[in-house]
Amino acid sequence: MGALQGKTAVVTGGSRGFGRGIVESLAAEGMRVVAIARNEDGLAALKRDVKGDIATVSGDVTDAIFAARVIEREKPDVLVLNAGARGLNRPTRLHSWETFSTQFNVDVKSAFIWTREALMLPLPKGSAVIIGSSGAALRPMFVNAGYAAAKSALWAFAQGVAGEASQSGIRVHCLLPVMAPDSEVGREALKDFSKYTGVAVEKIIEDKGMKPPVTPDIVGKAVVEILTDPVNADVIGFRITGAGLHAIKQG
C-alpha cells in the first residue's frame, strides 16, 4: 500500500491544466481527491474522464465561508492551492490597478483564505499545504510584472507561514513551475511577450528554460514526489521544469 493510499486531498483549480494533472496523479496514488473549480463543465469532464475516487465541488475559492466549509467537512491530509486567475500580459504603463491586481485578488487572496482555515481548524498533524506559485516569481518579465508580483507574494507567503504551520505539525510547500508553452495560457502569454519585447517566441522559450516543456503530468508527479520522498519534507520551495522537480535551497 502506498504512502498516500486512502488519504484525502483537496485541490483548488483542479479542473484543468496543472491542477488537473495534480488531481490525476494523486488519484492514481489511491487518494480520495476533492477537485474544486468554478467551471462545472470542466469538473464534469474531470469526473468522467479520470479514474479514481474523485469528488468535485463548484465554488468561489475567494469565498471564506465556502473555504471554511470544505476544510471542516473534508479535513484533508493534503491541501493543494492551485487556483488562479488569467490576467492581461502588458507593460505596467498600460495597466489600471484593477487589471494589474487580478492575481492578487484571486491567487493570493484564495491562498491566504484556505491556508488560514487549514491552520485555524487545524488540519491533522502530518498534513501538507501546497501553495501554487510560478517560476515568474524568480524570473519575471516586464510584460507580466503584476502576475510576477502576485506569484512572488505567494512564494514569500509560503516561506513565512511555514514556521507557523510547523507548530501544528503541518508541512508547507510551494510550487514554482516554469510556463507551459504548449498550453492555451502559455501560448497566449508568449504571443504577448513577443509582441511587447520584440523577441521571438522560440527565443523566449529557450531563455526562460521552457525546453523540454513542463506538462500537467510532470507537475502532478512532482507533487507526489514532494509528498512521498522524505528528503523533501523540510523543503519549502520547488522549481518544476520539463526535467522534473528541483528543490530551492535556502539559507
C-alpha atoms as one frame of an Amber mdcrd trajectory, in Angstrom:
protein
   0.000   0.000   0.000   1.392   3.417  -0.988   2.028   6.229   1.466  -0.919
   8.244   0.111  -3.396   5.361  -0.220  -6.736   6.080   1.440  -5.921   9.677
   2.365  -7.863  12.768   1.267  -6.669  15.661  -0.874  -8.416  18.912  -1.760
  -7.179  20.629  -4.933  -8.380  24.112  -5.857  -8.297  24.960  -9.540  -8.494
  21.237 -10.146 -10.468  21.062 -13.384  -7.745  21.897 -15.913  -4.059  22.496
 -16.514  -1.603  21.800 -13.721  -4.475  21.367 -11.264  -5.967  18.557 -13.283
  -2.551  16.921 -13.562  -2.250  17.040  -9.776  -5.729  15.552  -9.320  -4.915
  12.714 -11.715  -1.600  11.891 -10.040  -2.982  11.939  -6.501  -5.967   9.807
  -7.513  -3.590   7.330  -9.161  -1.851   7.000  -5.781  -5.122   5.868  -4.212
  -6.130   9.150  -2.624  -9.671  10.434  -2.411  -9.407  13.740  -4.269 -11.844
  16.636  -3.995 -11.385  18.908  -7.018 -12.648  22.467  -6.703 -13.239  24.931
  -9.530 -15.784  27.390 -10.863 -16.155  25.638 -14.208 -18.850  22.990 -13.782
 -18.304  21.617 -17.296 -14.607  21.172 -16.597 -15.356  19.410 -13.330 -17.857
  17.125 -15.055 -15.247  16.204 -17.678 -12.703  15.514 -14.938 -15.126  13.252
 -13.108 -15.999  11.449 -16.336 -12.515  11.004 -17.772 -10.205  10.436 -14.808
 -10.074   7.139 -12.966 -10.086   7.061  -9.204 -12.008   8.285  -6.181 -12.722
  11.842  -7.285 -15.351  14.221  -5.953 -16.000  17.629  -7.488 -17.245  20.851
  -5.931 -18.054  24.053  -7.797 -17.461  27.259  -5.889 -15.659  30.569  -5.490
 -12.236  29.940  -3.947 -12.092  33.537  -2.672 -15.218  32.973  -0.550 -14.027
  32.443   3.029 -17.253  30.761   4.133 -17.050  28.285   1.251 -13.415  27.527
   2.076 -14.170  27.006   5.764 -16.995  24.600   4.981 -14.856  22.487   2.659
 -11.920  22.371   5.091 -14.172  21.472   8.013 -16.002  18.765   6.063 -13.017
  17.143   4.364 -10.186  17.718   6.871  -7.748  16.932   4.046  -4.372  15.316
   4.547  -3.170  17.289   1.525  -4.407  20.741   0.520  -3.205  21.966  -2.876
  -3.900  25.634  -3.577  -3.603  25.836  -7.335  -6.480  28.178  -8.234  -5.550
  31.247 -10.208  -6.952  33.928 -12.464  -5.958  34.764 -16.013  -4.831  38.349
 -16.330  -3.543  40.641 -19.043   0.080  40.497 -20.186   1.116  44.071 -20.872
   3.594  46.708 -19.700   2.759  48.367 -16.382   2.072  51.716 -18.083  -0.886
  50.105 -19.863  -2.471  48.682 -16.699  -5.046  50.075 -14.318  -4.806  48.903
 -10.720  -7.826  46.681 -11.392  -6.101  44.808 -14.225  -2.664  44.810 -12.557
  -4.042  43.290  -9.335  -6.053  40.454 -10.900  -3.866  37.689  -9.455  -3.614
  39.424  -6.080  -7.395  39.372  -5.807  -7.718  35.682  -6.703  -4.452  33.759
  -6.403  -3.061  35.486  -3.303  -6.403  36.032  -1.608  -7.523  32.427  -2.032
  -4.169  31.043  -0.838  -4.422  33.184   2.290  -8.032  32.179   2.984  -7.556
  28.432   2.546  -4.263  28.359   4.439  -5.786  30.340   7.279  -8.688  27.909
   7.521  -6.261  24.966   7.485  -4.382  26.496  10.426  -7.482  27.531  12.357
  -9.022  24.052  12.323  -6.165  22.885  12.322  -5.588  20.084   9.823  -4.263
  16.816  11.311  -0.586  16.553  12.201   1.404  15.335   9.227  -0.847  17.152
   6.749   0.601  19.224   3.923  -0.427  22.530   2.376   0.976  23.052  -1.122
   0.783  26.591  -2.475   0.980  27.130  -6.217   3.226  29.985  -7.320   5.190
  30.275 -10.579   8.688  30.441 -11.949   7.798  34.052 -12.761   8.384  34.780
  -9.069  12.060  34.035  -9.697  12.425  35.272 -13.285   9.836  37.995 -14.025
   9.455  39.897 -17.272   8.218  43.469 -17.601   5.251  42.246 -19.613   3.923
  40.280 -16.625   5.024  42.412 -13.678   1.620  42.196 -11.964   1.434  38.438
 -12.363   5.032  38.016 -11.208   4.462  40.270  -8.204   1.475  38.187  -7.112
   3.386  34.942  -7.583   6.302  36.414  -5.609   3.844  37.221  -2.838   2.715
  33.585  -2.814   6.313  32.363  -2.606   7.045  34.773   0.259   3.789  33.804
   1.977   4.672  30.111   1.810   8.083  30.774   3.349   6.601  32.965   6.048
   3.656  30.796   7.054   5.653  27.542   7.063   7.001  28.256  10.537   3.530
  28.873  11.942   2.174  25.728  10.300   5.011  23.629  11.697   3.800  24.433
  15.214   0.721  22.347  14.379   2.728  19.640  12.618   1.649  20.820   9.158
   4.094  20.961   6.231   4.005  23.854   3.773   5.451  23.596   0.279   5.417
  25.940  -2.707   5.415  25.036  -6.406   7.220  27.332  -8.833   6.755  25.718
 -12.273   8.034  27.297 -15.454   5.444  28.313 -18.011   3.942  25.531 -20.105
   4.482  26.832 -23.666   2.131  24.265 -25.182  -0.853  25.242 -23.014  -3.528
  27.731 -24.061  -2.415  30.156 -21.361   1.238  29.680 -22.277   0.702  30.269
 -25.982  -1.259  33.440 -25.290   1.355  34.747 -22.860   4.254  34.016 -25.200
   2.484  35.827 -28.018   2.071  38.881 -25.787   5.661  38.700 -24.538   6.934
  38.607 -28.111   4.669  41.488 -29.133   5.908  43.851 -26.439   9.570  42.809
 -26.286  10.285  42.163 -29.948  11.891  38.847 -29.004  10.880  35.757 -30.988
   8.721  33.219 -29.160  11.288  30.444 -29.631  13.997  32.654 -28.123  11.829
  33.366 -25.074  11.128  29.648 -24.645  14.842  28.902 -24.756  15.921  31.767
 -22.469  13.266  31.029 -19.832  14.077  27.336 -19.525  10.895  26.022 -21.133
  12.620  23.189 -23.028  11.662  20.424 -22.645   8.169  21.742 -21.882   6.597
  21.193 -18.498   3.233  19.387 -18.602   0.355  18.783 -16.169   1.530  15.182
 -15.816   5.024  16.315 -14.805   3.614  18.732 -12.227   1.276  16.060 -10.844
   4.091  13.565 -10.455   6.250  16.248  -8.841   3.594  16.774  -6.174   3.535
  13.041  -5.448   7.323  13.098  -5.143   7.194  16.017  -2.709   4.688  14.186
  -0.540   6.282  10.743  -0.555  10.058  11.280  -0.608  11.273  12.019   2.963
  14.128  14.134   1.623  11.538  16.759   0.607   9.755  17.010   3.959  11.608
  20.115   5.166  11.991  21.809   1.778   9.560  24.647   1.144  10.105  25.658
  -2.473  10.395  23.607  -5.631  11.008  24.687  -9.202   9.336  22.392 -11.720
  10.606  22.170 -15.292  10.223  19.701 -18.108  13.078  17.784 -16.478  11.139
  17.391 -13.231  11.456  18.592  -9.637  14.224  20.878  -8.346  14.413  21.846
  -4.662  15.153  25.517  -3.963  17.973  25.826  -1.453  17.508  28.454   1.239
  19.687  29.884   3.968
